[in-house]
Coordinates of C-alpha atoms in Angstrom, one line a residue:
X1 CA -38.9 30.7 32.7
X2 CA -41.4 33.3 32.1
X3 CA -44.1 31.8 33.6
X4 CA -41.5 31.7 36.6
X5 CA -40.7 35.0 36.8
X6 CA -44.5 35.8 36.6
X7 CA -45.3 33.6 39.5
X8 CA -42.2 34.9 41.6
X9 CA -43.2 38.4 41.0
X10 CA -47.2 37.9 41.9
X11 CA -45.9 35.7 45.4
X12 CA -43.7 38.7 46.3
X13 CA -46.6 41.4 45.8
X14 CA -48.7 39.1 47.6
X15 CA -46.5 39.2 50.7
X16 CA -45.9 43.1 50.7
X17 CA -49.8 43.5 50.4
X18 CA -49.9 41.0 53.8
X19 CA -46.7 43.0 55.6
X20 CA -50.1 46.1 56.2
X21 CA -48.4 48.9 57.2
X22 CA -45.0 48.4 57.2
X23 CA -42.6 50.9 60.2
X24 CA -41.4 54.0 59.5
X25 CA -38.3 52.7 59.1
X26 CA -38.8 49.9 56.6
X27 CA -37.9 50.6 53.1
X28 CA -40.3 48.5 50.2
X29 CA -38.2 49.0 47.6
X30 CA -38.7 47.7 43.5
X31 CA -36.5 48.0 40.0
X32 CA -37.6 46.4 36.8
X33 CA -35.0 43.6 37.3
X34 CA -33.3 41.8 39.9
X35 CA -29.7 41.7 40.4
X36 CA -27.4 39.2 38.7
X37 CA -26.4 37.8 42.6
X38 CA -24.5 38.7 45.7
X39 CA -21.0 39.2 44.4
X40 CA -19.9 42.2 42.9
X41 CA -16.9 41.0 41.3
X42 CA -18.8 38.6 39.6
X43 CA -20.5 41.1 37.1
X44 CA -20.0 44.1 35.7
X45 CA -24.1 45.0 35.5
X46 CA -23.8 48.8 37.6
X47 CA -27.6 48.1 39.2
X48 CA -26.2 44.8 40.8
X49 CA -23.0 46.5 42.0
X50 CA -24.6 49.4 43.6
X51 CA -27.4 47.4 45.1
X52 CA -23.8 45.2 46.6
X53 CA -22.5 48.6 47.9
X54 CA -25.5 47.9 50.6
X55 CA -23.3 45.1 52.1
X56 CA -20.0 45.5 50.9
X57 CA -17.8 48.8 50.8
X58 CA -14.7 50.4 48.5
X59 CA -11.6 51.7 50.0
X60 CA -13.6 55.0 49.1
X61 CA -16.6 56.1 47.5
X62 CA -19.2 58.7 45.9
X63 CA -20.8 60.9 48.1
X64 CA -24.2 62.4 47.3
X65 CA -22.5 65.2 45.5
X66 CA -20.3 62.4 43.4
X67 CA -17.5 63.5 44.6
X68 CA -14.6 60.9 46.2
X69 CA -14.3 60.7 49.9
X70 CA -12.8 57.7 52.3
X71 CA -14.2 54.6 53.4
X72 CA -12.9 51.7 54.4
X73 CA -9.3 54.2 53.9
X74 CA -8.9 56.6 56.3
X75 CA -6.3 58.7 53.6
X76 CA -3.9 57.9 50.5
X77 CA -0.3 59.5 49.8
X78 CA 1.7 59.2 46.3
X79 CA 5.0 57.9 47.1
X80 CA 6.0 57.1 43.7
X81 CA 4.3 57.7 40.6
X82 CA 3.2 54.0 40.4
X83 CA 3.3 53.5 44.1
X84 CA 0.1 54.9 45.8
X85 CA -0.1 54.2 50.3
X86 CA -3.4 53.4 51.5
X87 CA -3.8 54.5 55.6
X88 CA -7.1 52.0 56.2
X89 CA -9.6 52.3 58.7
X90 CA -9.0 50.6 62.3
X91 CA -11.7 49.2 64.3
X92 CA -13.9 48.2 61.4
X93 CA -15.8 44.7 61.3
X94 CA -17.3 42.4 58.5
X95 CA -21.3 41.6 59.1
X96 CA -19.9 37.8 60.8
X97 CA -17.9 40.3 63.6
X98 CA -13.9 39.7 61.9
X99 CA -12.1 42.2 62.6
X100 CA -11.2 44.4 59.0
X101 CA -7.4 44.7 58.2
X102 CA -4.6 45.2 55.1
X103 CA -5.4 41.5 54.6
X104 CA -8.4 41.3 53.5
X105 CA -7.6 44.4 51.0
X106 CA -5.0 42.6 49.5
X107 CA -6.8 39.5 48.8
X108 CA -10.1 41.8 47.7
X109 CA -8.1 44.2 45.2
X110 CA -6.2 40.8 43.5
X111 CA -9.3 39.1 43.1
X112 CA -10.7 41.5 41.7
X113 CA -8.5 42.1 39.0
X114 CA -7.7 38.2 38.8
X115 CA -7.3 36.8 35.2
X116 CA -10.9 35.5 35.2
X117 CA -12.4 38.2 36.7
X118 CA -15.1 39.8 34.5
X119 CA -14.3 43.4 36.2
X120 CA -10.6 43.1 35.8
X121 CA -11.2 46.1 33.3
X122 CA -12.6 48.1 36.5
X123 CA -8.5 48.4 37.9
X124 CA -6.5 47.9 34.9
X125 CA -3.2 49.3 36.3
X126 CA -3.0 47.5 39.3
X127 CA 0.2 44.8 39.6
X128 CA 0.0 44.0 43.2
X129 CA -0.5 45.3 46.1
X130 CA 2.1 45.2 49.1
X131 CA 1.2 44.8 53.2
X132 CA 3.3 47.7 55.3
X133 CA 1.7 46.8 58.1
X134 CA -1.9 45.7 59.6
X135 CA -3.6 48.8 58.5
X136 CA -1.5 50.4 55.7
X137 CA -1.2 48.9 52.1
X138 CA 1.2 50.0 49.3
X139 CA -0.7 49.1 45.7
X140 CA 1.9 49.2 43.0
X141 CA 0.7 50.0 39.5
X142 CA 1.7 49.2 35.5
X143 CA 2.5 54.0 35.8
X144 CA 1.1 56.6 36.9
X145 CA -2.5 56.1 37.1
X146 CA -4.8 59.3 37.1
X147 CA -8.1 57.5 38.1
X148 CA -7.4 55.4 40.5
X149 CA -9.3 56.4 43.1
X150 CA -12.3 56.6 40.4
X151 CA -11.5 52.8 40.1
X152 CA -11.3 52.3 43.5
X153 CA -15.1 53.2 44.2
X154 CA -15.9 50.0 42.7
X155 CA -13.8 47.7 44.1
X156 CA -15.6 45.8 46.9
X157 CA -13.4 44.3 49.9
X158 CA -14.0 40.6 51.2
X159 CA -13.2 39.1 54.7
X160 CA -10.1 37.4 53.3
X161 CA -10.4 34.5 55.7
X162 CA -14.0 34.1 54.8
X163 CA -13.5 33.8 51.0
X164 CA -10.8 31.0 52.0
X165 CA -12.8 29.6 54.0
X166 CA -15.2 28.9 51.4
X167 CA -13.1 28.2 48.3
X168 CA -14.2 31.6 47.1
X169 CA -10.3 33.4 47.0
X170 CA -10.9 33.0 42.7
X171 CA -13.8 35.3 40.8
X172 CA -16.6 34.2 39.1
X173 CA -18.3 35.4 36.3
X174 CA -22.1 35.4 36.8
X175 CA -22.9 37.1 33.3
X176 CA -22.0 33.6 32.0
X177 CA -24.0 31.6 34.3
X178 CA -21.1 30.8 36.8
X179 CA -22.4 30.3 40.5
X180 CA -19.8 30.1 43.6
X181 CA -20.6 30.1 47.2
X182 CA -20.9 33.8 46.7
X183 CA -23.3 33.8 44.6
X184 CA -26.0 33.2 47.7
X185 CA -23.9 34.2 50.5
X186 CA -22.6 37.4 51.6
X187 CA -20.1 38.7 54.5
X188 CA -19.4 42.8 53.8
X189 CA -18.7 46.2 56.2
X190 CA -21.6 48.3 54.6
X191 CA -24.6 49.6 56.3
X192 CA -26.6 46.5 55.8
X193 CA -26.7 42.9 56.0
X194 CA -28.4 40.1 54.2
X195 CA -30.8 38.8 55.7
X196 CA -32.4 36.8 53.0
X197 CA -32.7 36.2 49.1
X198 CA -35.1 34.2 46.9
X199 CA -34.0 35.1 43.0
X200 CA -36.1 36.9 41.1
X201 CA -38.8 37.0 43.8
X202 CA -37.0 38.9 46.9
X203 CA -34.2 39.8 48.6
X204 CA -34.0 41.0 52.0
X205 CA -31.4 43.1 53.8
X206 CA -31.7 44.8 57.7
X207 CA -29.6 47.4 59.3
X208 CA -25.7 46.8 60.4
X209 CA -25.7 48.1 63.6
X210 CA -22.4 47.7 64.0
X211 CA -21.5 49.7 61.1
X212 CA -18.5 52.6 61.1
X213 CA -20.1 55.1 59.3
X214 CA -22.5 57.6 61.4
X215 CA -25.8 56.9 59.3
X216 CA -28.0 59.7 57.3
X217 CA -30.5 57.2 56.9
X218 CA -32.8 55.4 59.6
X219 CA -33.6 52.4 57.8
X220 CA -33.9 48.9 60.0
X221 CA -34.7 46.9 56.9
X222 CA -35.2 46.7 52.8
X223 CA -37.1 44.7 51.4
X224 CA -36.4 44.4 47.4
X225 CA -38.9 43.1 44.9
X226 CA -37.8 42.6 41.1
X227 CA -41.3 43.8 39.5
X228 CA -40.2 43.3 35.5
X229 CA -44.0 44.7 34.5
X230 CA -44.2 48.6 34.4
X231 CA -48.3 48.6 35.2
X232 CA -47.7 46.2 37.9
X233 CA -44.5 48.1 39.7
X234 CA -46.8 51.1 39.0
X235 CA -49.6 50.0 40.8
X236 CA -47.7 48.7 43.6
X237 CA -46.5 52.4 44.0
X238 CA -49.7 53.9 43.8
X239 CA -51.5 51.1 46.3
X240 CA -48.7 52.0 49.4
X241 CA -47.4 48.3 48.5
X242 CA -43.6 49.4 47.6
X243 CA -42.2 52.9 49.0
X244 CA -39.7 53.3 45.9
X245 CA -39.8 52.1 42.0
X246 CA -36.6 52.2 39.4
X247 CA -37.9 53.3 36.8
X248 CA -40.5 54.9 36.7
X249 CA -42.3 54.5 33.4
X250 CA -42.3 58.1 31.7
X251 CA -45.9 57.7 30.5
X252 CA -47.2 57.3 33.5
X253 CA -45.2 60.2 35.5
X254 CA -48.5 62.6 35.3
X255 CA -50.2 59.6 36.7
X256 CA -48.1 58.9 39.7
X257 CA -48.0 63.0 40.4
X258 CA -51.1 63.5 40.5
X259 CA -51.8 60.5 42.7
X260 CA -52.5 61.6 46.8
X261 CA -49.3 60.1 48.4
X262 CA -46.6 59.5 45.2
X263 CA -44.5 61.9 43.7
X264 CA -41.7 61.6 40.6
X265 CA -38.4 62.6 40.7
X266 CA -37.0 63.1 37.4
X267 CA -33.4 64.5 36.5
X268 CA -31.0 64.3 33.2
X269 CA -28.5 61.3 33.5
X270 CA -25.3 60.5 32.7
X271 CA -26.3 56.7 31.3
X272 CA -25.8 56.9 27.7
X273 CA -28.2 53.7 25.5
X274 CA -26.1 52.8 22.3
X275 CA -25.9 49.8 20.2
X276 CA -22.7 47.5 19.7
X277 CA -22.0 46.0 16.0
X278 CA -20.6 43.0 15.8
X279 CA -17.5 43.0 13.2
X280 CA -16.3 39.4 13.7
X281 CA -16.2 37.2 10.4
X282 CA -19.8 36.3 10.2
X283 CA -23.3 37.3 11.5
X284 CA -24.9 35.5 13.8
X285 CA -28.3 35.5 12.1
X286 CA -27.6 36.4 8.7
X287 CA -28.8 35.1 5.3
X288 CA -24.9 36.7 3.5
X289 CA -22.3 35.5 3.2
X290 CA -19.8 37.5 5.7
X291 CA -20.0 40.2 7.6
X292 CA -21.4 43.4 6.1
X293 CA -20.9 44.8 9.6
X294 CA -17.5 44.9 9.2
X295 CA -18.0 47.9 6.4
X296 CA -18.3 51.2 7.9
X297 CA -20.2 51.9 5.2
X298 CA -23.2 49.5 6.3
X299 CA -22.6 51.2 10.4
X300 CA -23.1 54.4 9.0
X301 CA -26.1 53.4 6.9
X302 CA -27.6 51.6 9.9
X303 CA -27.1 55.1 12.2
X304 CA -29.3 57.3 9.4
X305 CA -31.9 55.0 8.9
X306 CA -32.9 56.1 12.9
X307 CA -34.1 58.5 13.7
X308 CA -33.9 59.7 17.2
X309 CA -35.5 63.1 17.3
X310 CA -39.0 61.1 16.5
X311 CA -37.8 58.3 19.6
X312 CA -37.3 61.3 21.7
X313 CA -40.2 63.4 21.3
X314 CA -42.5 60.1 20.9
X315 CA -41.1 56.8 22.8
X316 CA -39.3 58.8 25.8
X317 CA -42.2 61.7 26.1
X318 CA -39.4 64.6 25.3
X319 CA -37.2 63.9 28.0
X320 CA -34.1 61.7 26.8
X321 CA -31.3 63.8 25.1
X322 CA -30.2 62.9 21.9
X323 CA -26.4 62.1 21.8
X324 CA -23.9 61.3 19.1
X325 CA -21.1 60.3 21.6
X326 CA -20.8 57.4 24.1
X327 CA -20.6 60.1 27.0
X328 CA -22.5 62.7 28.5
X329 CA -21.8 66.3 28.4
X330 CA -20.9 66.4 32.1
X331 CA -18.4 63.6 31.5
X332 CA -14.8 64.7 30.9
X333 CA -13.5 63.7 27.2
X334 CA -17.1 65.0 26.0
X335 CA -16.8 67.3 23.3
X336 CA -19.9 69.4 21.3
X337 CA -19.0 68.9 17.9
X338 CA -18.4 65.7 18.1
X339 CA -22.0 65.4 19.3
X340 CA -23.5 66.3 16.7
X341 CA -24.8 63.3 14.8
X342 CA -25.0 62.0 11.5
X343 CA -28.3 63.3 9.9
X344 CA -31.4 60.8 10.1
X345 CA -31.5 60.5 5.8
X346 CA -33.2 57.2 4.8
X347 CA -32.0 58.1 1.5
X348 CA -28.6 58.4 2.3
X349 CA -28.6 55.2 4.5
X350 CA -29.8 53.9 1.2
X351 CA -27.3 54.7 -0.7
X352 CA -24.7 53.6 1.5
X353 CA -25.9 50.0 1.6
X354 CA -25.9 50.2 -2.7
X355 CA -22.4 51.5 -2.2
X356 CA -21.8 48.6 0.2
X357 CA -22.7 46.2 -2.1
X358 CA -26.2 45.6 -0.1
X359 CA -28.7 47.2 -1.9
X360 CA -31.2 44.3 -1.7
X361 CA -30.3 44.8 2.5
X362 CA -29.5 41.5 4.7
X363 CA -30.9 40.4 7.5
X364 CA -29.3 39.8 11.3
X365 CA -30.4 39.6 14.6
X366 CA -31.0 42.7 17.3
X367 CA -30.7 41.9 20.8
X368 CA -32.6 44.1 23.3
X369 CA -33.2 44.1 27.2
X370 CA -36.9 44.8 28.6
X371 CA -35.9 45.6 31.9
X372 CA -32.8 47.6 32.0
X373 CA -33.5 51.0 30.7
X374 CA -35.8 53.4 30.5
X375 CA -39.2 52.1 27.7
X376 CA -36.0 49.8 26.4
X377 CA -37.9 47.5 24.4
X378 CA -40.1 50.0 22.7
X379 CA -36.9 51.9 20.9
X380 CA -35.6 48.6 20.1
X381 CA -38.9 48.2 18.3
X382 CA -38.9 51.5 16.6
X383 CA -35.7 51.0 15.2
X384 CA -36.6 47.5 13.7
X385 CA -39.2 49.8 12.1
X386 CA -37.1 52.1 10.5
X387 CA -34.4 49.8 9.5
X388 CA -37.3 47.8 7.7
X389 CA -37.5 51.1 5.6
X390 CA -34.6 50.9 4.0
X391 CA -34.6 47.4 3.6
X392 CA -32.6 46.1 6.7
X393 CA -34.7 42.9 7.8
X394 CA -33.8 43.6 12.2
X395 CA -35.1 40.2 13.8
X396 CA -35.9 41.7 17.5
X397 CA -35.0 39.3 20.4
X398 CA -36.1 41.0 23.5
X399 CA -35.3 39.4 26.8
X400 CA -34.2 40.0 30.6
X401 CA -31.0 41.7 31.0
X402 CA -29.4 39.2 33.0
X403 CA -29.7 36.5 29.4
X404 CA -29.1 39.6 27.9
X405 CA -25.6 41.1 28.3
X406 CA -24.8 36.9 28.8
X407 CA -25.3 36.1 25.6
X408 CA -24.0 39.6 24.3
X409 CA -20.8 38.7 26.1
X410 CA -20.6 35.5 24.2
X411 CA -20.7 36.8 20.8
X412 CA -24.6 35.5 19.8
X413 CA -25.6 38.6 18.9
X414 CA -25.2 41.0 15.6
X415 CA -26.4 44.2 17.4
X416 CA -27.1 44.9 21.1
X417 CA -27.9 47.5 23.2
X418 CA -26.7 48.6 26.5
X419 CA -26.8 51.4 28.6
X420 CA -23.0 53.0 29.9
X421 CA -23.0 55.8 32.4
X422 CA -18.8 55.9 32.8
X423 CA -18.8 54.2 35.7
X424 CA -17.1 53.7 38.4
X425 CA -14.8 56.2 36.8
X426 CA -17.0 59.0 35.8
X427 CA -14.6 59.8 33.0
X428 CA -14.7 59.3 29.2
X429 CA -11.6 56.8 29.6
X430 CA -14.1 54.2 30.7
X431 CA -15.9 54.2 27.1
X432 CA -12.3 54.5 25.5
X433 CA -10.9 51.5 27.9
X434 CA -14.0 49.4 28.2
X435 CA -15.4 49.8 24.9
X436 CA -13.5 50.9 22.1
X437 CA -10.0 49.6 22.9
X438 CA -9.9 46.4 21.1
X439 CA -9.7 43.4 23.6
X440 CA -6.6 42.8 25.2
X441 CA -6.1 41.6 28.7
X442 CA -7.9 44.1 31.2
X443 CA -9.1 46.1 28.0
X444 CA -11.7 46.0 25.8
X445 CA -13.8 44.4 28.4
X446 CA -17.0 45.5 26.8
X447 CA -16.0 45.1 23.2
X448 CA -17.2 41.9 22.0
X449 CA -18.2 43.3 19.0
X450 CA -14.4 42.7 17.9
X451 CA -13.6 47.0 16.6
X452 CA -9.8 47.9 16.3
X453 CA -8.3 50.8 16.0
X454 CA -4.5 50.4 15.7
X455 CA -4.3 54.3 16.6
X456 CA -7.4 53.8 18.8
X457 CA -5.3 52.0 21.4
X458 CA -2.4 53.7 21.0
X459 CA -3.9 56.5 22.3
X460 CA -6.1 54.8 25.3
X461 CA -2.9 53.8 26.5
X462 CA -1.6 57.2 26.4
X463 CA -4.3 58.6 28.1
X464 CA -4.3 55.9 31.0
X465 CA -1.2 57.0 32.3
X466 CA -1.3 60.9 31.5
X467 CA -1.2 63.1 34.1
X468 CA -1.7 66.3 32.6
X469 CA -5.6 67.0 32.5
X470 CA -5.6 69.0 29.9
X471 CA -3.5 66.8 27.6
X472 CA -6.1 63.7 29.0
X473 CA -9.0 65.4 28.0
X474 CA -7.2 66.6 24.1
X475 CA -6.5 63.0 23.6
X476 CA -10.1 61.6 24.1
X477 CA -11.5 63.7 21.9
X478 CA -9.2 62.7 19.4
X479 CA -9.7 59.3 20.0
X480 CA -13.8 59.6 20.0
X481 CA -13.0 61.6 17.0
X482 CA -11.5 58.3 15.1
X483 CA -14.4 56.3 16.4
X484 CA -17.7 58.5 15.6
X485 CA -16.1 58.8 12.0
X486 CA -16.0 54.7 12.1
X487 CA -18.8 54.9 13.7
X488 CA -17.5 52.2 16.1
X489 CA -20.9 51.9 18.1
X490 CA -24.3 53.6 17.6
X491 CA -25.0 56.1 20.0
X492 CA -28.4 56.6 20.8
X493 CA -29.5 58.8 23.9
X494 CA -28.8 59.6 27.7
X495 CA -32.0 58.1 28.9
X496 CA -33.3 60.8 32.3
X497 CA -33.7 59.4 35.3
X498 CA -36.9 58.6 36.5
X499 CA -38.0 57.4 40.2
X500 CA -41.3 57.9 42.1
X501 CA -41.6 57.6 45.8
X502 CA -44.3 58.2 48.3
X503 CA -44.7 61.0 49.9
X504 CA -42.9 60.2 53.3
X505 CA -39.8 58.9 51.7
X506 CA -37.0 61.2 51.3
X507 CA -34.4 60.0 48.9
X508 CA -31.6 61.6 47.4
X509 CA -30.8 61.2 43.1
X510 CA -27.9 61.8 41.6
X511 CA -26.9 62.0 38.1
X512 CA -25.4 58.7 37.7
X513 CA -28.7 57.2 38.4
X514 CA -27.7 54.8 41.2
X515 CA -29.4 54.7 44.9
X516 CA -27.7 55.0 47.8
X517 CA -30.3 53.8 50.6
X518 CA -27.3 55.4 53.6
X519 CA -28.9 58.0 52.5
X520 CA -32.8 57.4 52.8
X521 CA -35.0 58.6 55.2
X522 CA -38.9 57.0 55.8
X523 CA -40.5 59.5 57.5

């Protein structure tokens, strides 16, 4: 598979370096990994669902400011507090030249949250949603639902006729290796179309001329190569071969600045990198009987023995920000004391483990991507470091992140990482929903570590239907309170966001890391 991968990347470079100069309006674009496939609802990766956003839209969106505004719905009205009215937008058409309608809504927003739907978590309060007439659509929820329309940003809407056509009405779940005819094929209202798509080598996509929106961008086509290598999607940078790389490596940034042509754009993010435990009856890769997981005592002895001031100032060249909560400050439900984390003290890990009944330490597997976040596999490796110092034998598995968050999602891991920047919701309840309620229909979605919190979840389903911001936002903190103290997950950092571009691109980055080519311009 390597050797694949390897091969696919070296053919794509090989055909940007024949393409010459490419027009001012083509966009040559690489990331560090290639997207899990072509449909959105089939994943819950955020690079694969905002690369989707290209071809298919929400009912409304982010703007470059990250705040809501309409898309494919024109407006939205409360009529009851679990009734919310939808006005959608007339005269709109899918890529194939169907006409959009209340329809294809209906059969996009059930689908989505469909029982086998591995973004089901993404709209949790939905029941069913109700045609009023060809453009208007009622959606009728478990209560009142403050977020909706945070929700809503990621939900992508099918050509309902098109999905039945090809036996594609029921989700798939691509993190587990499931394929469906939209997996390959794709049929959306956004600005672009597909035009083409070899896995792991290249996927092309040209303008939508027909599109609704008045563009910001004047892009005719993208053409996207997965480059896994950092020196190789470096040097396609630097060499006029790609117009955009995500990431950019951190160690090369003076590099690419100081290069005639390229420039870096860095900026804090909202993605915050933490590790999962898993608390199930046994490890996967242990050599102990049980789980000593499952002892908070052992989580806590794990979080000391790192020590993330030295990954900062070394690994991420000064530029990460140490966290000791799941969410960033400018996330709602973020609170300052409870980011203060537990004190990197070896000796105190130690101790812990003794306590624990693991003074000799244990060994179990550690999970890592090396293509998902920013120098990903090199803290994964300085942690098995300092784990090794207080006896805590880490056996790294690095790997791409579509095997990955697969085989996290299938329990074969002890400890994982993964990066979580709130979204679509931008609001702590996503950690508390996603992550921390223990798994239970469309919660605990991200949780197959197996934590519960009786008072945990009594609270996440308090705050899902409050109303009252201020009494959200008290509740949050009391639930991350309950969870930092169990230490529940490992919080690590809010990795910064790093692009470079040449010169003549003009790109806009926002905080939640994501690009929004509607709003590129090659000059």
């Amino acid at each position: 598979m390597k050797k694949f991968l390897l091969a696919a990347t070296a053919a794509a470079l090989v055909q940007l370096g024949m393409m010459g100069n490419a027009s001012a309006a083509e966009l040559r674009y690489a990331a560090a990994g290639d997207i899990y496939g072509l449909d959105p609802d089939s994943m819950t990766d955020s690079f694969s669902n905002n690369f989707l956003q290209h071809i298919y839209e929400p009912l409304v969106r982010y703007n470059k400011e990250l705040k809501i505004e309409p898309a494919l719905a024109l407006s939205w009205e409360v009529v009851k507090p679990d009734v919310v009215r939808y006005k959608l937008r007339q005269g709109v058409k899918f890529h194939d030249g169907a006409d959009f309608g209340a329809d294809d809504v209906i059969m996009s927003l059930m689908r989505a949250v469909d029982e086998n739907s591995p973004i089901k978590g993404n709209l949790p309060a939905l029941k069913s949603v109700e045609k009023v007439d060809d453009y208007t659509v009622d959606l009728h929820l478990a209560g009142p639902t403050p977020l909706l329309n945070n929700y809503l940003t990621n939900i992508a809407v099918f050509d309902a006729g098109w999905l039945e056509k090809n036996n594609a009405v029921k989700p798939i779940n691509a993190e587990l290796g499931q394929e469906g005819y939209t997996s390959t094929h794709a049929n959306g209202t956004g600005p672009f179309k597909l035009e083409s798509r070899r896995p792991d080598a290249q996927t092309v996509l040209v303008v939508n001329e027909g599109w609704w929106d008045k563009p910001q961008h004047n892009l005719t086509k993208v053409i996207f190569t997965p480059i896994a290598s950092d020196a190789t999607r470096v040097a396609a940078l630097l060499s006029g071969e790609v117009d955009i790389i995500t990431p950019s490596p951190l160690q090369d940034a003076k590099r690419i600045a100081s290069n005639p042509g390229t420039k870096v754009l860095e900026n804090p993010g909202l993605r915050t990198i933490m590790m999962n435990f898993n608390m199930r009856d046994k490890l996967v890769d242990g050599n102990v009987e049980g789980n000593p997981f499952k002892d908070a005592r052992v989580r806590k002895a794990v979080y000391q023995a790192i020590n993330m001031d030295l990954v900062r100032d070394k690994i991420m060249r000064g530029k990460s920000r140490v966290s000791g909560m799941q969410i960033a400050p400018e996330v709602p439900g973020f609170d300052a004391k409870l980011n203060e984390r537990f004190p990197y003290d070896p000796a105190a890990a130690k101790a812990l483990l003794a306590e624990a009944g693991y003074a000799d330490g244990f060994q179990f597997n550690m999970n890592c991507p090396n293509d998902a976040y920013v120098n990903d596999e090199e803290v994964c490796q300085a942690m098995t470091a300092m784990l090794a110092q207080v006896g805590l034998n880490a056996k790294l598995v690095t790997e791409a992140r579509t095997l990955h968050f697969k085989k996290a999602q299938e329990g074969q891991t002890d400890m994982f990482m993964i990066g979580w920047a709130t979204l679509p919701m931008l609001d702590g309840f996503s950690v508390l929903s996603a992550m921390l309620h223990s798994p239970e229909e469309k919660l605990g979605t991200w949780n197959p570590g197996g934590y519960k919190n009786a008072k945990v979840d009594e609270l996440v389903k308090k705050i899902d239907v409050e109303l009252d911001e201020a009494k959200r936002r008290a509740m949050m903190v009391e639930a991350f309170g309950i969870t930092e103290q169990e230490v529940a997950w490992l919080p690590l950092h809010q990795q910064p966001l790093s692009w470079a571009v040449r010169d003549n691109v003009e790109v806009v980055q926002t905080a939640d890391d994501l690009l929004r080519l509607w709003y590129v311009n090659v000059k």
